[in-house]
Short mmCIF file of C-alpha atoms in Angstrom, two decimals:
data_model
loop_
_atom_site.label_atom_id
_atom_site.label_comp_id
_atom_site.label_asym_id
_atom_site.label_seq_id
_atom_site.Cartn_x
_atom_site.Cartn_y
_atom_site.Cartn_z
CA UNK A 1 30.89 31.02 102.61
CA UNK A 2 34.40 30.84 101.18
CA UNK A 3 35.27 34.02 99.30
CA UNK A 4 36.14 33.70 95.63
CA UNK A 5 39.53 34.65 94.23
CA UNK A 6 37.95 37.77 92.75
CA UNK A 7 36.54 38.77 96.13
CA UNK A 8 39.90 38.25 97.82
CA UNK A 9 41.67 40.30 95.16
CA UNK A 10 39.05 43.04 95.47
CA UNK A 11 39.53 43.16 99.24
CA UNK A 12 43.30 43.32 98.79
CA UNK A 13 42.97 46.12 96.25
CA UNK A 14 40.69 48.04 98.59
CA UNK A 15 43.18 47.63 101.44
CA UNK A 16 46.03 48.88 99.28
CA UNK A 17 43.93 51.85 98.21
CA UNK A 18 43.40 52.77 101.86
CA UNK A 19 47.10 52.62 102.54
CA UNK A 20 47.86 54.88 99.61
CA UNK A 21 45.17 57.52 100.14
CA UNK A 22 46.75 59.71 102.84
CA UNK A 23 48.83 59.84 105.98
CA UNK A 24 45.63 60.61 107.91
CA UNK A 25 44.16 57.32 106.85
CA UNK A 26 47.30 55.50 107.96
CA UNK A 27 47.22 57.11 111.37
CA UNK A 28 43.52 56.58 111.92
CA UNK A 29 41.48 54.69 109.30
CA UNK A 30 38.26 55.46 111.10
CA UNK A 31 38.77 59.13 110.31
CA UNK A 32 37.70 58.33 106.75
CA UNK A 33 34.17 57.70 107.93
CA UNK A 34 34.13 59.46 111.27
CA UNK A 35 34.30 56.12 113.08
CA UNK A 36 36.56 55.26 116.00
CA UNK A 37 37.80 51.74 115.29
CA UNK A 38 38.53 50.90 118.92
CA UNK A 39 34.97 51.91 119.88
CA UNK A 40 33.55 49.67 117.16
CA UNK A 41 35.63 46.75 118.41
CA UNK A 42 34.48 47.39 121.99
CA UNK A 43 30.83 47.41 120.88
CA UNK A 44 31.35 44.17 118.97
CA UNK A 45 32.83 42.64 122.11
CA UNK A 46 29.77 43.64 124.12
CA UNK A 47 27.47 42.19 121.47
CA UNK A 48 29.49 38.96 121.37
CA UNK A 49 29.35 38.50 125.14
CA UNK A 50 25.61 39.30 125.22
CA UNK A 51 24.93 36.76 122.47
CA UNK A 52 27.02 34.15 124.26
CA UNK A 53 25.16 34.66 127.54
CA UNK A 54 21.69 34.77 126.00
CA UNK A 55 22.32 31.59 124.04
CA UNK A 56 23.28 29.84 127.28
CA UNK A 57 25.91 27.85 125.41
CA UNK A 58 28.31 25.94 127.66
CA UNK A 59 31.90 26.92 127.10
CA UNK A 60 35.24 27.08 128.78
CA UNK A 61 35.81 29.77 131.36
CA UNK A 62 38.81 31.12 133.19
CA UNK A 63 38.63 31.28 136.96
CA UNK A 64 40.25 34.64 137.69
CA UNK A 65 41.28 36.32 134.44
CA UNK A 66 38.44 38.45 133.10
CA UNK A 67 40.22 41.16 131.09
CA UNK A 68 43.39 40.77 129.02
CA UNK A 69 45.21 43.69 127.43
CA UNK A 70 47.38 42.92 124.41
CA UNK A 71 49.98 45.52 123.50
CA UNK A 72 51.28 45.17 119.92
CA UNK A 73 54.75 46.67 120.22
CA UNK A 74 55.78 49.77 118.27
CA UNK A 75 53.50 51.27 115.61
CA UNK A 76 53.23 54.43 113.55
CA UNK A 77 56.58 56.18 113.22
CA UNK A 78 58.23 53.51 115.42
CA UNK A 79 58.88 50.54 113.12
CA UNK A 80 60.66 48.42 115.68
CA UNK A 81 63.17 45.97 114.26
CA UNK A 82 63.38 45.15 110.56
CA UNK A 83 64.36 41.55 110.09
CA UNK A 84 66.09 39.50 107.44
CA UNK A 85 62.79 39.14 105.56
CA UNK A 86 62.40 42.92 105.37
CA UNK A 87 59.19 42.96 107.43
CA UNK A 88 58.76 45.62 110.11
CA UNK A 89 58.24 44.43 113.66
CA UNK A 90 55.29 46.79 114.17
CA UNK A 91 53.30 44.91 111.52
CA UNK A 92 54.14 41.48 112.90
CA UNK A 93 53.17 42.39 116.47
CA UNK A 94 49.82 43.82 115.33
CA UNK A 95 49.04 40.72 113.31
CA UNK A 96 50.01 38.50 116.25
CA UNK A 97 47.78 40.52 118.59
CA UNK A 98 44.74 40.16 116.32
CA UNK A 99 45.21 36.40 115.97
CA UNK A 100 45.80 35.93 119.70
CA UNK A 101 42.74 38.02 120.48
CA UNK A 102 40.61 35.87 118.18
CA UNK A 103 41.97 32.64 119.69
CA UNK A 104 41.26 33.79 123.26
CA UNK A 105 37.71 34.89 122.48
CA UNK A 106 36.94 31.74 120.52
CA UNK A 107 37.94 29.56 123.45
CA UNK A 108 36.75 31.86 126.26
CA UNK A 109 33.85 33.95 124.89
CA UNK A 110 33.25 35.81 128.15
CA UNK A 111 36.83 37.09 128.46
CA UNK A 112 37.31 40.71 127.42
CA UNK A 113 40.39 41.27 125.25
CA UNK A 114 41.51 44.87 124.71
CA UNK A 115 44.32 45.96 122.39
CA UNK A 116 46.34 49.10 123.01
CA UNK A 117 46.31 49.81 119.28
CA UNK A 118 44.17 48.45 116.46
CA UNK A 119 46.00 50.09 113.59
CA UNK A 120 49.44 51.28 112.56
CA UNK A 121 49.48 54.25 114.89
CA UNK A 122 52.02 55.77 117.26
CA UNK A 123 51.47 55.22 120.97
CA UNK A 124 53.75 56.25 123.81
CA UNK A 125 54.82 53.93 126.60
CA UNK A 126 52.76 55.72 129.31
CA UNK A 127 49.70 55.65 127.04
CA UNK A 128 49.94 51.88 126.65
CA UNK A 129 50.13 51.31 130.40
CA UNK A 130 47.43 53.89 131.05
CA UNK A 131 45.05 52.08 128.69
CA UNK A 132 45.71 48.79 130.49
CA UNK A 133 45.03 50.42 133.86
CA UNK A 134 41.83 52.04 132.58
CA UNK A 135 40.66 48.65 131.31
CA UNK A 136 41.32 47.21 134.79
CA UNK A 137 43.20 44.39 133.13
CA UNK A 138 44.08 41.17 134.92
CA UNK A 139 46.92 40.46 132.47
CA UNK A 140 49.07 42.74 130.31
CA UNK A 141 51.09 41.20 127.48
CA UNK A 142 53.39 43.48 125.49
CA UNK A 143 54.11 41.60 122.27
CA UNK A 144 57.49 41.93 120.57
CA UNK A 145 59.99 40.24 118.31
CA UNK A 146 63.67 40.51 119.16
CA UNK A 147 66.68 41.89 117.29
CA UNK A 148 70.44 41.87 117.77
CA UNK A 149 73.41 43.68 116.28
CA UNK A 150 74.68 40.33 114.99
CA UNK A 151 72.81 37.49 113.29
CA UNK A 152 73.70 34.73 115.77
CA UNK A 153 71.16 35.57 118.50
CA UNK A 154 68.20 33.20 118.46
CA UNK A 155 65.37 32.11 120.75
CA UNK A 156 62.50 33.35 122.89
CA UNK A 157 62.50 35.13 126.24
CA UNK A 158 60.12 36.88 128.62
CA UNK A 159 60.72 39.92 130.82
CA UNK A 160 59.07 41.38 133.88
CA UNK A 161 59.99 44.35 136.05
CA UNK A 162 62.59 44.27 138.76
CA UNK A 163 60.94 44.53 142.20
CA UNK A 164 62.20 48.06 142.84
CA UNK A 165 60.64 49.27 139.58
CA UNK A 166 57.09 47.96 140.06
CA UNK A 167 55.67 51.16 141.59
CA UNK A 168 58.11 53.92 140.66
CA UNK A 169 57.63 57.65 140.59
CA UNK A 170 55.86 58.62 137.31
CA UNK A 171 58.42 60.06 134.92
CA UNK A 172 58.59 60.83 131.20
CA UNK A 173 59.35 57.65 129.30
CA UNK A 174 62.20 57.56 126.83
CA UNK A 175 61.45 55.77 123.58
CA UNK A 176 64.31 54.26 121.66
CA UNK A 177 64.07 54.21 117.86
CA UNK A 178 64.01 50.44 117.47
CA UNK A 179 62.60 49.05 120.70
CA UNK A 180 59.83 50.74 122.65
CA UNK A 181 60.17 48.08 125.33
CA UNK A 182 63.81 48.86 126.07
CA UNK A 183 64.93 49.17 129.69
CA UNK A 184 64.88 52.68 131.14
CA UNK A 185 67.10 53.54 134.05
CA UNK A 186 66.69 56.17 136.72
CA UNK A 187 63.26 55.40 138.20
CA UNK A 188 63.00 55.89 141.97
CA UNK A 189 60.33 55.29 144.56
CA UNK A 190 58.57 58.08 146.39
CA UNK A 191 56.38 58.10 149.46
CA UNK A 192 53.69 60.44 150.68
CA UNK A 193 54.91 63.01 153.21
CA UNK A 194 57.45 60.48 154.45
CA UNK A 195 54.74 58.36 156.06
CA UNK A 196 56.17 54.98 157.04
CA UNK A 197 52.77 53.33 156.61
CA UNK A 198 52.67 54.47 152.99
CA UNK A 199 56.06 52.88 152.35
CA UNK A 200 54.97 49.64 154.00
CA UNK A 201 51.77 49.50 151.97
CA UNK A 202 53.63 50.19 148.77
CA UNK A 203 56.19 47.52 149.61
CA UNK A 204 53.41 44.97 150.11
CA UNK A 205 51.71 45.94 146.83
CA UNK A 206 55.02 45.87 145.02
CA UNK A 207 55.92 42.45 146.37
CA UNK A 208 52.52 41.00 145.47
CA UNK A 209 52.51 42.41 141.95
CA UNK A 210 56.12 41.37 141.42
CA UNK A 211 55.27 37.81 142.44
CA UNK A 212 52.30 37.64 140.05
CA UNK A 213 54.28 39.13 137.18
CA UNK A 214 56.99 36.54 137.77
CA UNK A 215 54.40 33.76 137.65
CA UNK A 216 52.99 35.20 134.43
CA UNK A 217 56.46 35.43 132.87
CA UNK A 218 57.25 31.81 133.74
CA UNK A 219 53.87 30.73 132.36
CA UNK A 220 54.68 32.44 129.06
CA UNK A 221 58.12 30.89 128.90
CA UNK A 222 56.68 27.44 129.65
CA UNK A 223 54.16 27.96 126.86
CA UNK A 224 56.92 28.87 124.42
CA UNK A 225 58.93 25.88 125.50
CA UNK A 226 56.03 23.60 124.65
CA UNK A 227 55.35 25.03 121.18
CA UNK A 228 58.52 26.60 119.75
CA UNK A 229 61.51 24.68 118.49
CA UNK A 230 64.11 27.30 119.37
CA UNK A 231 66.47 28.34 122.16
CA UNK A 232 64.96 28.97 125.58
CA UNK A 233 66.62 32.20 126.69
CA UNK A 234 64.77 32.18 130.00
CA UNK A 235 62.81 34.61 132.14
CA UNK A 236 64.57 37.88 132.94
CA UNK A 237 63.99 41.05 134.93
CA UNK A 238 64.58 44.57 133.65
CA UNK A 239 63.20 48.08 134.03
CA UNK A 240 61.10 48.18 130.87
CA UNK A 241 59.30 51.44 130.27
CA UNK A 242 56.30 49.71 128.72
CA UNK A 243 55.66 47.83 131.99
CA UNK A 244 56.37 50.56 134.49
CA UNK A 245 53.26 51.83 136.24
CA UNK A 246 51.07 48.84 135.35
CA UNK A 247 48.57 47.90 138.06
CA UNK A 248 48.37 44.27 137.00
CA UNK A 249 50.73 41.36 136.25
CA UNK A 250 52.60 42.53 133.16
CA UNK A 251 55.34 41.10 130.94
CA UNK A 252 57.22 41.79 127.73
CA UNK A 253 57.12 38.86 125.31
CA UNK A 254 59.99 38.39 122.84
CA UNK A 255 58.85 35.62 120.51
CA UNK A 256 62.01 35.23 118.43
CA UNK A 257 64.81 37.07 116.64
CA UNK A 258 63.97 38.82 113.39
CA UNK A 259 67.68 39.25 112.74
CA UNK A 260 68.54 35.54 112.76
CA UNK A 261 68.92 34.20 109.19
CA UNK A 262 66.70 31.16 109.80
CA UNK A 263 64.43 32.19 112.65
CA UNK A 264 63.89 35.62 111.09
CA UNK A 265 62.39 33.97 108.03
CA UNK A 266 60.25 31.58 110.06
CA UNK A 267 58.71 34.36 112.18
CA UNK A 268 56.74 35.78 109.26
CA UNK A 269 55.14 32.43 108.41
CA UNK A 270 51.59 31.61 109.44
CA UNK A 271 52.64 28.35 111.10
CA UNK A 272 55.08 30.08 113.44
CA UNK A 273 52.54 32.76 114.35
CA UNK A 274 50.01 30.07 115.19
CA UNK A 275 52.51 28.30 117.42
CA UNK A 276 53.17 31.57 119.24
CA UNK A 277 49.42 32.10 119.64
CA UNK A 278 49.02 28.57 121.04
CA UNK A 279 51.91 29.13 123.44
CA UNK A 280 50.46 32.38 124.77
CA UNK A 281 47.00 30.87 125.06
CA UNK A 282 48.45 28.03 127.14
CA UNK A 283 50.31 30.61 129.22
CA UNK A 284 47.09 32.48 130.01
CA UNK A 285 45.39 29.27 131.10
CA UNK A 286 48.35 28.29 133.29
CA UNK A 287 48.55 31.74 134.85
CA UNK A 288 44.83 31.77 135.54
CA UNK A 289 45.24 28.59 137.59
CA UNK A 290 48.28 30.10 139.36
CA UNK A 291 46.33 33.27 140.09
CA UNK A 292 43.48 31.32 141.61
CA UNK A 293 45.85 29.39 143.87
CA UNK A 294 47.62 32.56 145.02
CA UNK A 295 44.41 34.51 145.70
CA UNK A 296 42.76 31.58 147.46
CA UNK A 297 45.83 31.13 149.64
CA UNK A 298 45.79 34.79 150.59
#
């Protein structure tokens, strides 16, 4: 049933009332009713999968990817970039994550999609990675929009860790005020009692994960290239704090520049968000096929 204009206005008014009630509500809306929003979403996911399986409805399935973690960049007291349209990056990344999550589950009902945050709340870099590891994710996408000190930078790009940073020594992450995905220097590798076997094993794990993350990054960039009419800035490697310590293929996605006079205005439009969603959905499908080939070969 299509909601009436009055219903839509009522829902909008209710949402605004929630935002204005208190800082507690902003940090955790579920606290208003004693409900943990992420738990409710997880229960809904379980119910959706159960209904899908019991109905025995044929649908598309991925071969290797079973769990995807979406990380909406920034949140809470970290606004991220503020673009030419005056919209905070933290709101755009959350909206993108919700729409991407819905698109994935609509096409692949048996795929579990977990978000690191479901509301405008603060979350540290280690917490984001820790959640992805706890979820035993097959793919980790940290969603961001770019910014520059000048208004000429334009285009999309994808980052993954440098090989030496894939399994570094755990260290406190440094969050920058405008970009919680910014590179962090100084990580170093450690062994266990100087055992050469440990170093060899870690090198093999690092090389394998680095290869898969590279394939994921190129899949994302190919998806962008097929759906976005902007500059292809390529796939790059950097020591991003939001990726460090991840046990699965992981990338930082920069879907466009909020600070560009034209692109910054396009990024807040529904059409552009849908094209980004389509690009990332294609990237997941492409990477799933790549993952199957790599694992079968091994």
